[in-house]
mmCIF file of C-alpha atoms in Angstrom:
data_model
loop_
_atom_site.group_PDB
_atom_site.id
_atom_site.type_symbol
_atom_site.label_atom_id
_atom_site.label_comp_id
_atom_site.label_asym_id
_atom_site.label_seq_id
_atom_site.Cartn_x
_atom_site.Cartn_y
_atom_site.Cartn_z
ATOM 1 C CA UNK A 26 -24.433 -5.569 8.941
ATOM 2 C CA UNK A 27 -25.526 -3.612 5.706
ATOM 3 C CA UNK A 28 -23.096 -4.848 2.776
ATOM 4 C CA UNK A 29 -24.596 -2.220 0.277
ATOM 5 C CA UNK A 30 -22.474 0.422 -0.355
ATOM 6 C CA UNK A 31 -23.485 4.096 -0.777
ATOM 7 C CA UNK A 32 -23.006 6.277 -2.875
ATOM 8 C CA UNK A 33 -20.339 8.440 -0.910
ATOM 9 C CA UNK A 34 -19.185 5.080 -0.304
ATOM 10 C CA UNK A 35 -18.711 4.152 -3.903
ATOM 11 C CA UNK A 36 -16.952 8.082 -4.219
ATOM 12 C CA UNK A 37 -14.560 7.579 -2.156
ATOM 13 C CA UNK A 38 -13.347 3.461 -3.816
ATOM 14 C CA UNK A 39 -13.768 5.336 -6.758
ATOM 15 C CA UNK A 40 -10.926 7.840 -5.935
ATOM 16 C CA UNK A 41 -8.904 5.534 -4.031
ATOM 17 C CA UNK A 42 -8.159 3.553 -6.983
ATOM 18 C CA UNK A 43 -7.428 7.118 -9.228
ATOM 19 C CA UNK A 44 -5.239 8.407 -6.713
ATOM 20 C CA UNK A 45 -4.294 5.124 -5.957
ATOM 21 C CA UNK A 46 -2.697 3.600 -9.756
ATOM 22 C CA UNK A 47 -2.112 7.563 -11.474
ATOM 23 C CA UNK A 48 0.444 7.521 -8.376
ATOM 24 C CA UNK A 49 2.651 4.065 -10.327
ATOM 25 C CA UNK A 50 2.836 6.992 -13.928
ATOM 26 C CA UNK A 51 3.751 10.187 -11.562
ATOM 27 C CA UNK A 52 6.972 7.819 -9.883
ATOM 28 C CA UNK A 53 7.466 6.963 -13.288
ATOM 29 C CA UNK A 54 7.892 10.414 -14.380
ATOM 30 C CA UNK A 55 9.516 11.366 -11.352
ATOM 31 C CA UNK A 56 12.291 8.685 -10.919
ATOM 32 C CA UNK A 57 13.509 10.122 -14.311
ATOM 33 C CA UNK A 58 14.582 13.229 -12.962
ATOM 34 C CA UNK A 59 15.332 12.463 -9.042
ATOM 35 C CA UNK A 60 16.507 9.448 -7.146
ATOM 36 C CA UNK A 61 14.870 7.013 -6.363
ATOM 37 C CA UNK A 62 15.180 7.802 -2.687
ATOM 38 C CA UNK A 63 13.801 11.280 -2.674
ATOM 39 C CA UNK A 64 10.938 10.269 -4.614
ATOM 40 C CA UNK A 65 9.722 8.057 -2.270
ATOM 41 C CA UNK A 66 10.388 10.140 0.967
ATOM 42 C CA UNK A 67 8.792 12.929 -0.897
ATOM 43 C CA UNK A 68 5.585 10.887 -1.424
ATOM 44 C CA UNK A 69 5.761 9.617 2.267
ATOM 45 C CA UNK A 70 6.356 13.141 3.505
ATOM 46 C CA UNK A 71 3.537 15.357 1.792
ATOM 47 C CA UNK A 72 0.832 12.274 2.621
ATOM 48 C CA UNK A 73 1.833 12.098 6.032
ATOM 49 C CA UNK A 74 1.679 15.642 6.476
ATOM 50 C CA UNK A 75 -1.862 15.884 4.777
ATOM 51 C CA UNK A 76 -2.993 12.586 6.372
ATOM 52 C CA UNK A 77 -1.835 14.759 9.617
ATOM 53 C CA UNK A 78 -3.454 17.859 9.013
ATOM 54 C CA UNK A 79 -6.414 16.206 8.435
ATOM 55 C CA UNK A 80 -5.946 14.397 11.927
ATOM 56 C CA UNK A 81 -5.731 17.927 13.750
ATOM 57 C CA UNK A 82 -9.286 18.510 11.994
ATOM 58 C CA UNK A 83 -11.296 15.699 13.120
ATOM 59 C CA UNK A 84 -9.654 15.914 16.287
ATOM 60 C CA UNK A 85 -7.222 12.951 16.278
ATOM 61 C CA UNK A 86 -3.621 13.409 17.668
ATOM 62 C CA UNK A 87 -1.068 11.062 17.247
ATOM 63 C CA UNK A 88 0.222 9.232 20.265
ATOM 64 C CA UNK A 89 2.863 10.976 22.044
ATOM 65 C CA UNK A 90 6.324 9.863 21.187
ATOM 66 C CA UNK A 91 7.337 6.563 23.204
ATOM 67 C CA UNK A 92 6.247 3.302 23.472
ATOM 68 C CA UNK A 93 3.066 4.334 21.377
ATOM 69 C CA UNK A 94 4.724 4.729 18.324
ATOM 70 C CA UNK A 95 6.349 1.445 18.020
ATOM 71 C CA UNK A 96 3.783 -0.509 15.994
ATOM 72 C CA UNK A 97 3.586 3.254 14.003
ATOM 73 C CA UNK A 98 7.463 2.774 12.927
ATOM 74 C CA UNK A 99 6.880 -0.264 12.190
ATOM 75 C CA UNK A 100 3.733 0.110 9.736
ATOM 76 C CA UNK A 101 5.785 3.089 8.084
ATOM 77 C CA UNK A 102 8.557 0.597 7.563
ATOM 78 C CA UNK A 103 6.392 -2.121 5.998
ATOM 79 C CA UNK A 104 3.884 -0.190 3.984
ATOM 80 C CA UNK A 105 6.193 3.221 3.311
ATOM 81 C CA UNK A 106 9.757 2.977 3.310
ATOM 82 C CA UNK A 107 10.274 -0.480 2.109
ATOM 83 C CA UNK A 108 7.431 -0.624 -0.658
ATOM 84 C CA UNK A 109 7.574 3.063 -1.938
ATOM 85 C CA UNK A 110 11.131 2.780 -1.915
ATOM 86 C CA UNK A 111 11.557 -0.651 -3.990
ATOM 87 C CA UNK A 112 8.424 0.993 -6.665
ATOM 88 C CA UNK A 113 10.741 3.773 -7.113
ATOM 89 C CA UNK A 114 13.686 1.783 -7.818
ATOM 90 C CA UNK A 115 12.144 -1.238 -9.794
ATOM 91 C CA UNK A 116 10.540 2.088 -12.256
ATOM 92 C CA UNK A 117 13.497 2.752 -13.467
ATOM 93 C CA UNK A 118 13.504 -0.721 -14.995
ATOM 94 C CA UNK A 119 9.861 -1.740 -15.808
ATOM 95 C CA UNK A 120 6.887 0.360 -16.715
ATOM 96 C CA UNK A 121 4.192 2.453 -14.883
ATOM 97 C CA UNK A 122 1.571 -0.086 -15.911
ATOM 98 C CA UNK A 123 3.500 -3.509 -14.596
ATOM 99 C CA UNK A 124 4.761 -2.133 -12.085
ATOM 100 C CA UNK A 125 0.892 -1.121 -11.137
ATOM 101 C CA UNK A 126 -0.753 -4.611 -12.106
ATOM 102 C CA UNK A 127 2.697 -6.469 -10.163
ATOM 103 C CA UNK A 128 1.883 -4.115 -7.081
ATOM 104 C CA UNK A 129 -2.271 -4.733 -7.698
ATOM 105 C CA UNK A 130 -1.030 -8.316 -6.670
ATOM 106 C CA UNK A 131 -1.682 -7.636 -2.690
ATOM 107 C CA UNK A 132 -5.105 -9.159 -2.399
ATOM 108 C CA UNK A 133 -3.446 -12.187 -3.926
ATOM 109 C CA UNK A 134 -0.569 -12.666 -1.311
ATOM 110 C CA UNK A 135 -2.580 -11.069 1.462
ATOM 111 C CA UNK A 136 -4.846 -14.264 1.178
ATOM 112 C CA UNK A 137 -2.265 -16.995 1.051
ATOM 113 C CA UNK A 138 0.067 -15.064 3.225
ATOM 114 C CA UNK A 139 -2.575 -14.784 5.985
ATOM 115 C CA UNK A 140 -3.288 -18.705 5.977
ATOM 116 C CA UNK A 141 0.645 -18.664 7.491
ATOM 117 C CA UNK A 142 0.543 -15.691 9.831
ATOM 118 C CA UNK A 143 -3.007 -14.945 11.007
ATOM 119 C CA UNK A 144 -4.858 -17.364 13.262
ATOM 120 C CA UNK A 145 -8.232 -19.157 12.051
ATOM 121 C CA UNK A 146 -7.991 -17.284 8.232
ATOM 122 C CA UNK A 147 -7.609 -20.209 5.885
ATOM 123 C CA UNK A 148 -7.727 -20.588 2.160
ATOM 124 C CA UNK A 149 -11.009 -20.934 0.409
ATOM 125 C CA UNK A 150 -12.354 -20.939 -2.842
ATOM 126 C CA UNK A 151 -14.714 -17.556 -2.612
ATOM 127 C CA UNK A 152 -11.061 -15.711 -1.204
ATOM 128 C CA UNK A 153 -8.944 -16.823 -3.900
ATOM 129 C CA UNK A 154 -11.965 -15.958 -6.467
ATOM 130 C CA UNK A 155 -11.857 -12.813 -4.952
ATOM 131 C CA UNK A 156 -8.302 -12.246 -4.734
ATOM 132 C CA UNK A 157 -8.328 -13.728 -8.596
ATOM 133 C CA UNK A 158 -10.720 -11.314 -9.485
ATOM 134 C CA UNK A 159 -9.762 -8.089 -7.405
ATOM 135 C CA UNK A 160 -6.014 -8.904 -10.237
ATOM 136 C CA UNK A 161 -7.835 -9.659 -13.538
ATOM 137 C CA UNK A 162 -9.840 -5.840 -12.767
ATOM 138 C CA UNK A 163 -6.721 -4.607 -12.246
ATOM 139 C CA UNK A 164 -5.226 -5.982 -15.205
ATOM 140 C CA UNK A 165 -8.236 -4.987 -17.310
ATOM 141 C CA UNK A 166 -8.118 -1.002 -16.153
ATOM 142 C CA UNK A 167 -4.220 -0.966 -16.827
ATOM 143 C CA UNK A 168 -4.801 -3.028 -20.214
ATOM 144 C CA UNK A 169 -2.596 -6.502 -20.735
ATOM 145 C CA UNK A 170 -0.318 -4.912 -22.979
ATOM 146 C CA UNK A 171 1.718 -3.619 -19.908
ATOM 147 C CA UNK A 172 2.180 -7.679 -19.849
ATOM 148 C CA UNK A 173 4.846 -6.842 -22.990
ATOM 149 C CA UNK A 174 7.978 -5.948 -20.707
ATOM 150 C CA UNK A 175 7.020 -9.174 -18.223
ATOM 151 C CA UNK A 176 10.292 -11.028 -17.810
ATOM 152 C CA UNK A 177 12.410 -8.185 -19.886
ATOM 153 C CA UNK A 178 13.702 -6.220 -16.751
ATOM 154 C CA UNK A 179 13.881 -9.159 -13.635
ATOM 155 C CA UNK A 180 15.286 -6.847 -11.388
ATOM 156 C CA UNK A 181 12.450 -3.770 -11.602
ATOM 157 C CA UNK A 182 9.476 -6.388 -11.402
ATOM 158 C CA UNK A 183 11.807 -8.014 -8.379
ATOM 159 C CA UNK A 184 11.498 -5.117 -6.951
ATOM 160 C CA UNK A 185 8.068 -4.380 -7.196
ATOM 161 C CA UNK A 186 7.304 -7.291 -5.369
ATOM 162 C CA UNK A 187 9.471 -7.228 -2.918
ATOM 163 C CA UNK A 188 7.014 -3.959 -2.475
ATOM 164 C CA UNK A 189 4.335 -6.390 -2.487
ATOM 165 C CA UNK A 190 4.886 -8.496 0.236
ATOM 166 C CA UNK A 191 6.171 -5.662 2.285
ATOM 167 C CA UNK A 192 3.824 -4.280 1.808
ATOM 168 C CA UNK A 193 1.180 -7.128 2.700
ATOM 169 C CA UNK A 194 2.879 -8.180 5.686
ATOM 170 C CA UNK A 195 2.394 -4.566 7.206
ATOM 171 C CA UNK A 196 -1.105 -4.875 6.346
ATOM 172 C CA UNK A 197 -1.369 -8.161 8.422
ATOM 173 C CA UNK A 198 0.878 -6.713 11.384
ATOM 174 C CA UNK A 199 -1.122 -3.824 11.310
ATOM 175 C CA UNK A 200 -4.371 -5.960 11.805
ATOM 176 C CA UNK A 201 -2.989 -7.936 14.219
ATOM 177 C CA UNK A 202 -1.088 -5.860 16.558
ATOM 178 C CA UNK A 203 -2.193 -2.213 16.413
ATOM 179 C CA UNK A 204 -5.343 -0.834 18.079
ATOM 180 C CA UNK A 205 -5.006 2.333 16.816
ATOM 181 C CA UNK A 206 -7.554 3.593 13.736
ATOM 182 C CA UNK A 207 -7.104 3.509 10.556
ATOM 183 C CA UNK A 208 -6.733 7.018 10.034
ATOM 184 C CA UNK A 209 -3.313 6.646 12.631
ATOM 185 C CA UNK A 210 -2.070 3.814 10.688
ATOM 186 C CA UNK A 211 -2.387 5.923 7.779
ATOM 187 C CA UNK A 212 -0.438 8.907 8.983
ATOM 188 C CA UNK A 213 2.453 6.324 10.916
ATOM 189 C CA UNK A 214 2.463 4.706 7.336
ATOM 190 C CA UNK A 215 3.761 7.572 5.752
ATOM 191 C CA UNK A 216 5.347 9.792 8.773
ATOM 192 C CA UNK A 217 6.642 6.719 10.141
ATOM 193 C CA UNK A 218 8.360 5.825 6.134
ATOM 194 C CA UNK A 219 9.123 9.199 5.720
ATOM 195 C CA UNK A 220 11.415 9.468 8.808
ATOM 196 C CA UNK A 221 12.638 5.943 7.739
ATOM 197 C CA UNK A 222 13.278 7.503 3.945
#
């Protein structure tokens, strides 16, 4: 297996980081004038439609209504509806930078939860170092000044950590319980999340 990434893959990683990270700023601005559930539902619906169009252009289709939608709806609940809404509610109380850092703890949560939920996934020094370096990278990019409000607005921080936990469980569930492509999982995350919201 080739472990080196080409320019296209690096560009995709950087674009994902930019759009994912900047979403916290837009959420913070949006919750100042819109209800958090509206912000979360709009985010899911717009992303779901964009992904659906992309799937159609790529020649891929959503599953027919029925049993095949069950896992996608669970992914939608765990990685869409719950985290998007709790982040939006949490950002009524905390800054976007701190929300980004708390949500950036997903790799660390994944390492610990996978140890207990996924057969053969054991905590190792390499995984821990990688997870904490990833989190440290988020802190460096956002800036350590984001920790200035840590401990002041416990409700906002707790809601954001609930989002992190839910998203982590959804990623683990998607890995263990679904046989669909990552694109279909993304569609399920957003369309299913919008349906719940």
